[in-house]
Short mmCIF file of C-alpha atoms in Angstrom, two decimals:
data_model
loop_
_atom_site.label_atom_id
_atom_site.label_comp_id
_atom_site.label_asym_id
_atom_site.label_seq_id
_atom_site.Cartn_x
_atom_site.Cartn_y
_atom_site.Cartn_z
CA MET A 20 13.89 -18.69 -8.08
CA ILE A 21 11.46 -16.43 -6.50
CA SER A 22 11.61 -12.43 -7.07
CA PHE A 23 11.05 -9.73 -4.29
CA GLY A 24 8.12 -8.99 -5.84
CA GLU A 25 6.33 -12.27 -5.29
CA VAL A 26 7.90 -12.29 -1.98
CA ALA A 27 6.01 -9.08 -1.23
CA ARG A 28 2.82 -10.65 -2.62
CA LEU A 29 2.71 -13.59 -0.74
CA SER A 30 3.62 -11.94 2.58
CA ARG A 31 0.78 -9.43 1.87
CA LEU A 32 -1.43 -12.72 1.46
CA LEU A 33 -0.12 -14.22 4.17
CA ALA A 34 -0.61 -11.13 6.42
CA TRP A 35 -4.47 -10.86 5.09
CA LYS A 36 -5.10 -14.71 6.32
CA ILE A 37 -3.58 -13.81 9.51
CA LYS A 38 -5.91 -10.74 9.99
CA ALA A 39 -8.96 -12.65 8.49
CA SER A 40 -8.49 -15.22 11.10
CA GLY A 41 -8.42 -12.74 13.68
CA TYR A 42 -5.45 -13.68 15.40
CA HIS A 43 -4.09 -11.06 17.15
CA PRO A 44 -0.03 -11.93 18.58
CA ASP A 45 1.50 -9.90 20.60
CA LEU A 46 4.57 -10.71 19.37
CA ILE A 47 6.05 -11.78 16.01
CA ILE A 48 9.18 -14.03 15.73
CA ALA A 49 11.34 -14.25 12.95
CA ILE A 50 13.41 -17.41 12.46
CA GLY A 51 16.62 -16.81 11.20
CA ARG A 52 18.16 -16.34 8.63
CA GLY A 53 15.30 -17.59 6.58
CA GLY A 54 12.22 -15.34 8.46
CA TYR A 55 13.95 -12.41 8.56
CA VAL A 56 12.29 -10.46 5.49
CA PRO A 57 8.90 -12.43 5.50
CA GLY A 58 9.03 -11.64 9.35
CA ARG A 59 9.39 -7.61 8.37
CA LEU A 60 6.79 -7.51 5.44
CA VAL A 61 4.25 -9.42 7.31
CA SER A 62 4.69 -7.09 10.39
CA ASP A 63 4.37 -4.21 7.94
CA PHE A 64 1.35 -5.50 6.29
CA LEU A 65 -0.33 -5.65 10.05
CA LEU A 66 0.70 -2.66 10.92
CA PHE A 67 2.73 -4.43 13.72
CA ASN A 68 5.43 -2.81 15.62
CA ASP A 69 7.22 -5.94 18.04
CA LEU A 70 9.17 -8.26 16.07
CA THR A 71 12.22 -10.10 17.65
CA SER A 72 13.72 -12.97 15.95
CA ILE A 73 15.65 -16.42 17.10
CA LYS A 74 18.30 -18.24 15.34
CA ILE A 75 18.07 -21.73 14.56
CA GLU A 76 20.84 -23.97 12.65
CA HIS A 77 21.26 -27.12 10.72
CA TYR A 78 24.11 -29.67 11.83
CA MET A 79 25.08 -32.93 10.84
CA ARG A 80 25.05 -35.70 14.30
CA GLY A 81 26.39 -38.93 14.78
CA ALA A 82 28.05 -41.50 12.80
CA GLU A 83 25.46 -41.53 10.48
CA MET A 84 25.40 -37.70 10.14
CA LYS A 85 21.91 -37.28 10.55
CA ALA A 86 20.63 -33.80 10.00
CA GLU A 87 19.30 -32.24 13.02
CA ALA A 88 18.17 -28.67 14.35
CA ARG A 89 19.12 -26.73 17.29
CA ILE A 90 18.62 -23.13 18.56
CA ARG A 91 21.81 -21.11 17.74
CA PHE A 92 20.51 -17.56 19.06
CA PRO A 93 17.46 -17.89 21.80
CA LEU A 94 14.96 -15.34 22.36
CA SER A 95 15.79 -12.40 24.29
CA VAL A 96 12.00 -11.84 25.01
CA ASP A 97 9.89 -12.89 27.64
CA ILE A 98 6.74 -14.42 25.99
CA SER A 99 4.76 -15.92 29.32
CA GLY A 100 1.29 -15.22 29.19
CA LYS A 101 1.53 -13.80 25.39
CA LYS A 102 0.14 -14.76 22.14
CA VAL A 103 3.03 -15.41 19.55
CA LEU A 104 3.35 -15.71 15.79
CA ILE A 105 6.54 -17.53 14.28
CA VAL A 106 7.31 -16.35 10.80
CA ASP A 107 9.65 -18.42 8.22
CA ASP A 108 10.16 -18.44 4.55
CA ILE A 109 9.20 -21.94 4.13
CA THR A 110 8.27 -25.72 5.67
CA ASP A 111 10.73 -27.85 3.98
CA THR A 112 11.06 -31.08 6.02
CA GLY A 113 9.21 -28.98 8.53
CA GLU A 114 12.10 -29.50 11.54
CA THR A 115 12.66 -26.11 11.85
CA LEU A 116 9.28 -25.06 12.79
CA GLN A 117 8.43 -27.95 14.75
CA LEU A 118 11.71 -27.27 17.20
CA SER A 119 10.84 -23.31 16.85
CA VAL A 120 7.14 -24.51 18.58
CA GLU A 121 8.65 -26.71 20.86
CA TYR A 122 11.15 -24.16 22.04
CA MET A 123 8.55 -21.18 22.25
CA GLN A 124 5.59 -23.73 23.91
CA SER A 125 8.71 -24.61 27.08
CA LEU A 126 8.63 -20.88 27.84
CA GLY A 127 5.07 -20.61 28.60
CA PRO A 128 2.94 -18.38 25.93
CA VAL A 129 -0.26 -18.31 25.89
CA GLU A 130 -0.56 -19.31 22.19
CA VAL A 131 2.06 -20.05 19.51
CA ARG A 132 0.96 -19.97 15.79
CA THR A 133 3.16 -20.37 13.02
CA ALA A 134 2.91 -18.60 9.18
CA VAL A 135 5.37 -19.19 6.34
CA LEU A 136 5.01 -18.07 3.09
CA GLN A 137 5.45 -21.25 1.07
CA HIS A 138 4.38 -24.49 2.92
CA LYS A 139 5.67 -27.85 0.83
CA THR A 140 3.16 -30.64 1.32
CA SER A 141 6.17 -32.59 1.81
CA SER A 142 6.73 -31.08 5.72
CA SER A 143 6.10 -33.03 8.41
CA PHE A 144 4.68 -29.99 10.26
CA VAL A 145 1.77 -27.85 9.03
CA PRO A 146 2.06 -23.90 9.63
CA ASN A 147 -1.44 -22.27 10.59
CA PHE A 148 -1.10 -20.09 8.03
CA TYR A 149 0.57 -19.90 4.52
CA GLY A 150 0.92 -17.85 1.46
CA GLN A 151 1.10 -20.65 -0.88
CA LYS A 152 1.18 -24.54 -0.74
CA VAL A 153 4.30 -25.91 -2.73
CA VAL A 154 2.87 -29.54 -4.15
CA LYS A 155 5.47 -30.23 -6.34
CA TRP A 156 8.83 -30.72 -4.59
CA ARG A 157 11.47 -28.49 -6.09
CA TRP A 158 14.54 -26.46 -4.60
CA ILE A 159 13.17 -22.63 -3.98
CA ILE A 160 15.59 -19.99 -4.46
CA TYR A 161 14.71 -16.61 -2.04
CA PRO A 162 15.93 -13.31 -3.41
CA TRP A 163 17.90 -13.06 0.13
CA ALA A 164 19.66 -16.28 -0.43
CA ARG A 165 20.52 -16.48 -4.05
CA TYR A 166 24.31 -15.52 -3.47
CA GLU A 167 24.57 -18.58 -1.00
CA ASP A 168 22.91 -20.78 -2.69
CA LEU A 169 24.34 -20.04 -6.30
CA ALA A 170 27.81 -20.75 -4.94
CA GLY A 171 26.29 -23.80 -3.39
CA PHE A 172 25.33 -24.80 -6.92
CA ALA A 173 28.63 -24.07 -8.23
CA GLU A 174 30.82 -25.98 -6.23
CA LYS A 175 28.51 -28.67 -6.49
CA THR A 176 28.24 -28.07 -10.31
CA LEU A 177 32.16 -28.23 -10.57
CA GLY A 178 32.39 -31.87 -7.90
CA ASP A 179 35.68 -33.25 -9.59
CA ARG A 180 35.74 -31.36 -12.89
CA THR A 181 37.48 -28.42 -14.29
CA LEU A 182 34.63 -26.32 -15.96
CA ASP A 183 35.11 -23.14 -17.95
CA ILE A 184 32.38 -20.31 -16.95
CA SER A 185 30.13 -21.06 -19.86
CA ARG A 186 30.20 -24.69 -19.30
CA ILE A 187 29.07 -23.85 -15.70
CA ILE A 188 26.70 -21.76 -16.94
CA ALA A 189 25.19 -24.35 -19.29
CA GLU A 190 24.98 -26.80 -16.60
CA PHE A 191 23.03 -24.20 -14.26
CA LYS A 192 20.31 -24.47 -17.13
CA ASP A 193 20.62 -27.99 -17.60
CA ARG A 194 20.59 -29.44 -14.44
CA TYR A 195 18.58 -26.28 -12.17
CA GLU A 196 16.62 -24.74 -14.60
CA LEU A 197 18.44 -21.70 -13.47
CA GLU A 198 19.58 -18.43 -15.80
CA VAL A 199 22.40 -16.76 -14.33
CA GLY A 200 24.30 -14.30 -15.79
CA GLU A 201 28.40 -14.48 -16.48
CA LYS A 202 29.04 -11.46 -14.39
CA GLU A 203 27.29 -12.45 -11.27
CA LEU A 204 28.30 -16.16 -10.97
CA LEU A 205 32.32 -14.49 -12.26
CA GLU A 206 31.84 -12.54 -9.10
CA ILE A 207 30.77 -15.39 -7.05
CA LEU A 208 33.27 -17.50 -8.32
CA TYR A 209 36.27 -15.19 -7.57
CA ASP A 210 34.74 -14.92 -4.10
CA LEU A 211 34.95 -18.76 -3.43
CA ALA A 212 38.20 -18.58 -4.86
CA GLU A 213 39.14 -16.07 -2.20
CA ARG A 214 37.66 -18.54 0.13
CA ASN A 215 40.11 -21.28 -0.53
CA GLU A 216 37.25 -23.16 -1.75
CA ILE A 217 37.82 -23.44 -5.65
CA GLU A 218 41.00 -22.26 -7.81
CA ARG A 219 41.14 -20.77 -11.06
CA VAL A 220 43.09 -22.85 -13.37
CA GLU A 221 44.59 -22.06 -16.86
CA THR A 222 45.88 -24.00 -19.14
CA ASP A 223 46.89 -23.75 -23.00
CA ASN A 224 43.39 -24.03 -24.03
CA VAL A 225 41.05 -23.68 -21.25
CA VAL A 226 40.55 -21.15 -18.31
CA GLY A 227 38.55 -22.77 -16.00
CA TRP A 228 37.25 -23.44 -12.18
CA ARG A 229 37.83 -26.70 -10.26
CA VAL A 230 37.25 -27.39 -6.40
CA LYS A 231 40.46 -26.66 -4.37
CA GLU A 232 42.00 -30.20 -2.55
CA LYS A 233 42.17 -29.85 0.58
CA MET B 12 10.27 5.24 -2.38
CA ILE B 13 13.46 2.56 -2.86
CA SER B 14 12.53 -0.28 -4.85
CA PHE B 15 13.78 -3.98 -3.53
CA GLY B 16 16.29 -3.89 -6.53
CA GLU B 17 17.70 -0.92 -5.43
CA VAL B 18 17.88 -2.51 -1.78
CA ALA B 19 19.43 -5.31 -3.09
CA ARG B 20 21.96 -3.26 -4.97
CA LEU B 21 23.02 -1.01 -1.85
CA SER B 22 22.84 -4.36 0.33
CA ARG B 23 25.74 -5.39 -2.15
CA LEU B 24 27.61 -2.67 -2.17
CA LEU B 25 27.78 -2.24 0.94
CA ALA B 26 28.84 -5.68 1.50
CA TRP B 27 31.78 -5.68 -0.76
CA LYS B 28 32.89 -2.26 1.08
CA ILE B 29 32.82 -4.68 4.39
CA LYS B 30 34.79 -7.29 2.61
CA ALA B 31 36.86 -4.53 0.92
CA SER B 32 37.86 -3.10 4.43
CA GLY B 33 39.05 -6.51 5.61
CA TYR B 34 36.73 -6.47 8.70
CA HIS B 35 35.76 -10.12 9.55
CA PRO B 36 32.83 -10.12 12.14
CA ASP B 37 31.89 -12.87 14.66
CA LEU B 38 28.37 -11.72 14.48
CA ILE B 39 26.01 -9.61 12.34
CA ILE B 40 23.04 -7.66 14.49
CA ALA B 41 20.30 -6.37 12.85
CA ILE B 42 18.60 -3.67 14.24
CA GLY B 43 14.68 -3.79 14.17
CA ARG B 44 12.84 -3.41 12.22
CA GLY B 45 14.41 -1.69 9.66
CA GLY B 46 17.78 -3.64 9.84
CA TYR B 47 16.29 -6.99 9.01
CA VAL B 48 16.11 -6.97 5.13
CA PRO B 49 19.66 -5.40 4.86
CA GLY B 50 20.88 -7.72 7.42
CA ARG B 51 19.86 -10.56 5.81
CA LEU B 52 20.99 -9.63 2.38
CA VAL B 53 24.43 -8.37 3.59
CA SER B 54 24.62 -11.74 5.60
CA ASP B 55 24.04 -13.56 1.83
CA PHE B 56 26.55 -11.37 0.34
CA LEU B 57 29.33 -12.08 2.83
CA LEU B 58 28.27 -15.65 3.20
CA PHE B 59 27.89 -15.45 6.71
CA ASN B 60 25.73 -17.29 9.20
CA ASP B 61 25.53 -15.54 12.10
CA LEU B 62 22.78 -12.96 12.11
CA THR B 63 20.70 -12.06 15.06
CA SER B 64 18.94 -9.03 16.16
CA ILE B 65 17.88 -6.22 18.76
CA LYS B 66 15.22 -4.08 18.72
CA ILE B 67 15.15 -0.06 19.32
CA GLU B 68 12.14 2.14 19.59
CA HIS B 69 11.52 5.57 19.63
CA TYR B 70 8.95 7.52 22.52
CA MET B 71 8.26 10.52 23.15
CA ARG B 72 9.17 11.87 26.80
CA GLY B 73 8.63 14.32 29.45
CA ALA B 74 6.51 17.30 29.24
CA GLU B 75 8.44 18.69 26.45
CA MET B 76 7.28 15.28 24.30
CA LYS B 77 11.25 14.66 23.33
CA ALA B 78 12.32 11.76 20.99
CA GLU B 79 14.01 9.28 22.71
CA ALA B 80 15.11 5.56 21.58
CA ARG B 81 15.62 2.60 23.80
CA ILE B 82 16.32 -0.66 23.78
CA ARG B 83 12.91 -2.50 23.24
CA PHE B 84 14.41 -5.97 22.62
CA PRO B 85 17.88 -6.82 24.04
CA LEU B 86 20.22 -8.86 22.60
CA SER B 87 20.28 -12.60 23.34
CA VAL B 88 23.91 -13.45 22.49
CA ASP B 89 26.98 -13.09 24.30
CA ILE B 90 29.25 -10.58 22.57
CA SER B 91 32.31 -10.40 24.99
CA GLY B 92 35.43 -10.72 22.80
CA LYS B 93 33.72 -10.71 19.61
CA LYS B 94 33.76 -8.96 16.87
CA VAL B 95 30.18 -7.46 15.87
CA LEU B 96 28.28 -5.54 12.88
CA ILE B 97 25.51 -3.58 13.41
CA VAL B 98 23.36 -3.29 10.41
CA ASP B 99 20.35 -0.92 9.92
CA ASP B 100 18.53 0.76 6.84
CA ILE B 101 19.58 4.41 7.40
CA THR B 102 20.85 7.21 9.55
CA ASP B 103 18.80 9.83 9.65
CA THR B 104 19.45 11.99 13.26
CA GLY B 105 21.89 8.94 13.92
CA GLU B 106 20.01 8.73 17.26
CA THR B 107 19.44 4.82 16.94
CA LEU B 108 23.06 3.61 15.81
CA GLN B 109 24.50 5.96 18.62
CA LEU B 110 22.36 4.24 20.95
CA SER B 111 22.93 0.49 19.44
CA VAL B 112 27.08 1.48 19.71
CA GLU B 113 26.57 2.35 23.47
CA TYR B 114 25.05 -0.89 24.11
CA MET B 115 26.87 -3.39 22.26
CA GLN B 116 30.04 -1.60 23.70
CA SER B 117 28.67 -2.06 27.58
CA LEU B 118 28.74 -5.97 26.60
CA GLY B 119 32.54 -6.44 26.13
CA PRO B 120 32.87 -7.02 22.64
CA VAL B 121 36.37 -6.77 21.00
CA GLU B 122 35.25 -4.53 18.04
CA VAL B 123 32.09 -2.59 17.01
CA ARG B 124 31.66 -1.68 13.74
CA THR B 125 28.20 0.11 11.76
CA ALA B 126 26.90 -0.27 8.40
CA VAL B 127 23.76 1.07 6.59
CA LEU B 128 22.32 1.26 3.49
CA GLN B 129 22.10 5.17 2.88
CA HIS B 130 23.67 7.85 5.28
CA LYS B 131 21.94 10.92 5.66
CA THR B 132 24.37 13.82 6.09
CA SER B 133 21.92 15.15 8.35
CA SER B 134 22.91 12.46 10.49
CA SER B 135 25.40 13.33 13.91
CA PHE B 136 26.21 9.62 13.89
CA VAL B 137 28.73 8.63 10.81
CA PRO B 138 28.72 4.93 10.20
CA ASN B 139 31.70 3.23 9.52
CA PHE B 140 30.06 1.92 5.92
CA TYR B 141 26.82 3.13 3.86
CA GLY B 142 26.07 1.94 0.63
CA GLN B 143 25.01 5.44 -0.33
CA LYS B 144 25.17 8.73 0.75
CA VAL B 145 22.01 11.21 0.80
CA VAL B 146 22.99 14.93 1.02
CA LYS B 147 19.63 16.23 0.27
CA TRP B 148 17.58 15.35 2.92
CA ARG B 149 14.15 13.70 2.06
CA TRP B 150 11.31 11.12 3.51
CA ILE B 151 13.14 7.42 2.39
CA ILE B 152 10.10 4.88 1.96
CA TYR B 153 11.63 1.40 1.89
CA PRO B 154 9.69 -1.59 0.25
CA TRP B 155 9.04 -3.03 4.11
CA ALA B 156 7.63 -0.03 5.69
CA ARG B 157 5.55 0.82 2.46
CA TYR B 158 2.36 -0.29 4.27
CA GLU B 159 2.96 1.58 7.18
CA ASP B 160 4.58 4.96 5.81
CA LEU B 161 1.73 5.12 3.36
CA ALA B 162 -0.70 4.56 5.99
CA GLY B 163 0.97 7.17 8.00
CA PHE B 164 0.82 9.75 5.28
CA ALA B 165 -3.10 8.92 4.39
CA GLU B 166 -3.82 10.12 8.12
CA LYS B 167 -1.19 13.30 8.05
CA THR B 168 -2.81 13.87 4.32
CA LEU B 169 -6.25 13.65 5.80
CA GLY B 170 -5.90 16.26 9.15
CA ASP B 171 -9.28 17.64 9.92
CA ARG B 172 -10.69 17.50 6.42
CA THR B 173 -13.24 14.88 4.64
CA LEU B 174 -11.39 13.76 1.35
CA ASP B 175 -12.36 10.90 -1.23
CA ILE B 176 -9.94 8.80 -2.78
CA SER B 177 -9.28 10.90 -5.93
CA ARG B 178 -8.29 13.89 -3.66
CA ILE B 179 -6.13 11.70 -1.53
CA ILE B 180 -4.14 10.42 -4.35
CA ALA B 181 -3.66 14.05 -5.63
CA GLU B 182 -2.32 15.06 -2.73
CA PHE B 183 -0.31 12.07 -2.18
CA LYS B 184 1.37 13.41 -5.57
CA ASP B 185 1.65 17.33 -5.04
CA ARG B 186 2.62 17.07 -1.20
CA TYR B 187 4.98 14.03 -1.03
CA GLU B 188 5.79 13.29 -4.98
CA LEU B 189 4.16 9.77 -4.54
CA GLU B 190 2.22 7.98 -7.02
CA VAL B 191 0.04 5.39 -5.54
CA GLY B 192 -2.53 3.40 -6.86
CA GLU B 193 -6.33 3.49 -6.00
CA LYS B 194 -6.72 -0.15 -5.05
CA GLU B 195 -3.52 -0.16 -2.56
CA LEU B 196 -4.72 3.01 -1.18
CA LEU B 197 -8.43 1.71 -0.51
CA GLU B 198 -6.99 -1.44 0.86
CA ILE B 199 -4.62 0.99 3.33
CA LEU B 200 -8.09 3.30 4.21
CA TYR B 201 -10.19 0.58 5.01
CA ASP B 202 -7.67 -1.20 7.08
CA LEU B 203 -7.42 1.91 9.03
CA ALA B 204 -11.00 2.21 9.54
CA GLU B 205 -11.22 -1.07 10.56
CA ARG B 206 -8.69 0.44 13.33
CA ASN B 207 -11.03 2.84 14.47
CA GLU B 208 -8.35 4.94 12.92
CA ILE B 209 -10.29 6.95 10.16
CA GLU B 210 -13.87 6.32 8.63
CA ARG B 211 -15.50 6.33 5.79
CA VAL B 212 -18.29 9.15 5.30
CA GLU B 213 -21.04 9.35 2.62
CA THR B 214 -23.14 12.46 1.86
CA ASP B 215 -25.69 13.15 -0.88
CA ASN B 216 -22.65 14.10 -3.35
CA VAL B 217 -19.35 12.87 -1.99
CA VAL B 218 -17.98 9.60 -0.53
CA GLY B 219 -14.49 10.09 1.55
CA TRP B 220 -12.95 9.57 4.54
CA ARG B 221 -11.82 11.25 7.78
CA VAL B 222 -9.88 11.12 10.78
CA LYS B 223 -12.33 9.36 13.50
CA GLU B 224 -12.61 11.80 16.76
CA LYS B 225 -11.35 10.15 19.85
#
């Protein structure tokens, strides 16, 4: 779990590296949704105004359900003859940046460079700039994806069991090394229940949660 | 000066109000650049994926140099028949949101609603949702605009004088009630000097900074 303070520190370092390289982009493009916060922060540290975004989504394709990336929302700006800088949060498999660069290149820019807060060495794509290299693979929770990631972990933790709140908290700690407060987790559980993803179950001796059958 | 923690709290409150209203947008549109961080956070708390952006810029027009807003980067997504939610950081004069709503309305959506972290009552535009109302007018520095705002204040503070670092820090405190560290401010001053906005001056008894004549 990365704090906003750490995000700001990494963004500043990243901006510093970009500046030191002498690369002066005409446009910064944040990759949605993970690149929004780093993109905004880097543009601040570079005292640079022209920030836009595209959105890449990941989906499962074919019978083998292979994960693939595609452009969900394209660019609305002409980049022909321009130098662009793509900003994202992290290179995981590297697929998002790979696709982004191919897409940008097809639009006739002079140069495309890429920058991420954190670069996992597991990524097949190596960005031009990164704030930090992550060698040991681990799931990184950014503060702007905390709610969604915790909701995902909650459903995964429940699996096909019925667990009470204390048990879920304990498993978050054991399985994911995550310290989550009861108040925050309860809010997420009730939210998931409202969306019919999970349900609250009361029996004689336990008040618990389980994934809803569909 | 607003902290990231406060931004997260206001974004959560804002998302909560949107949810409670029963409004289910098909698309969230962040207004660049101020809406990037709140837009991303609100979309997390709503467990909502479809986030895109436009950019509005402010410029001076005509002989009277009247400040006006215009669309710098348009929308790249078809919103006809859709419900959209516009997210920005703050309503100051309200001009940005006013223009954004008019622009969106021209694209044939079913409904357009607006959400900001903070709504200044000085704004002529009242957003549908806000995290907090700001009654007493003051300049608010968000953590993603800190560098740029401090750079602006530094130039304004210098005016036509030559000041040393301690004097600038003291005036930041007196004039803007801003506590800024020497290290951060020096970095900004050297950055501005590199951009030829200001220059470092050494005389027999002082090492100071002044705005560069052009």
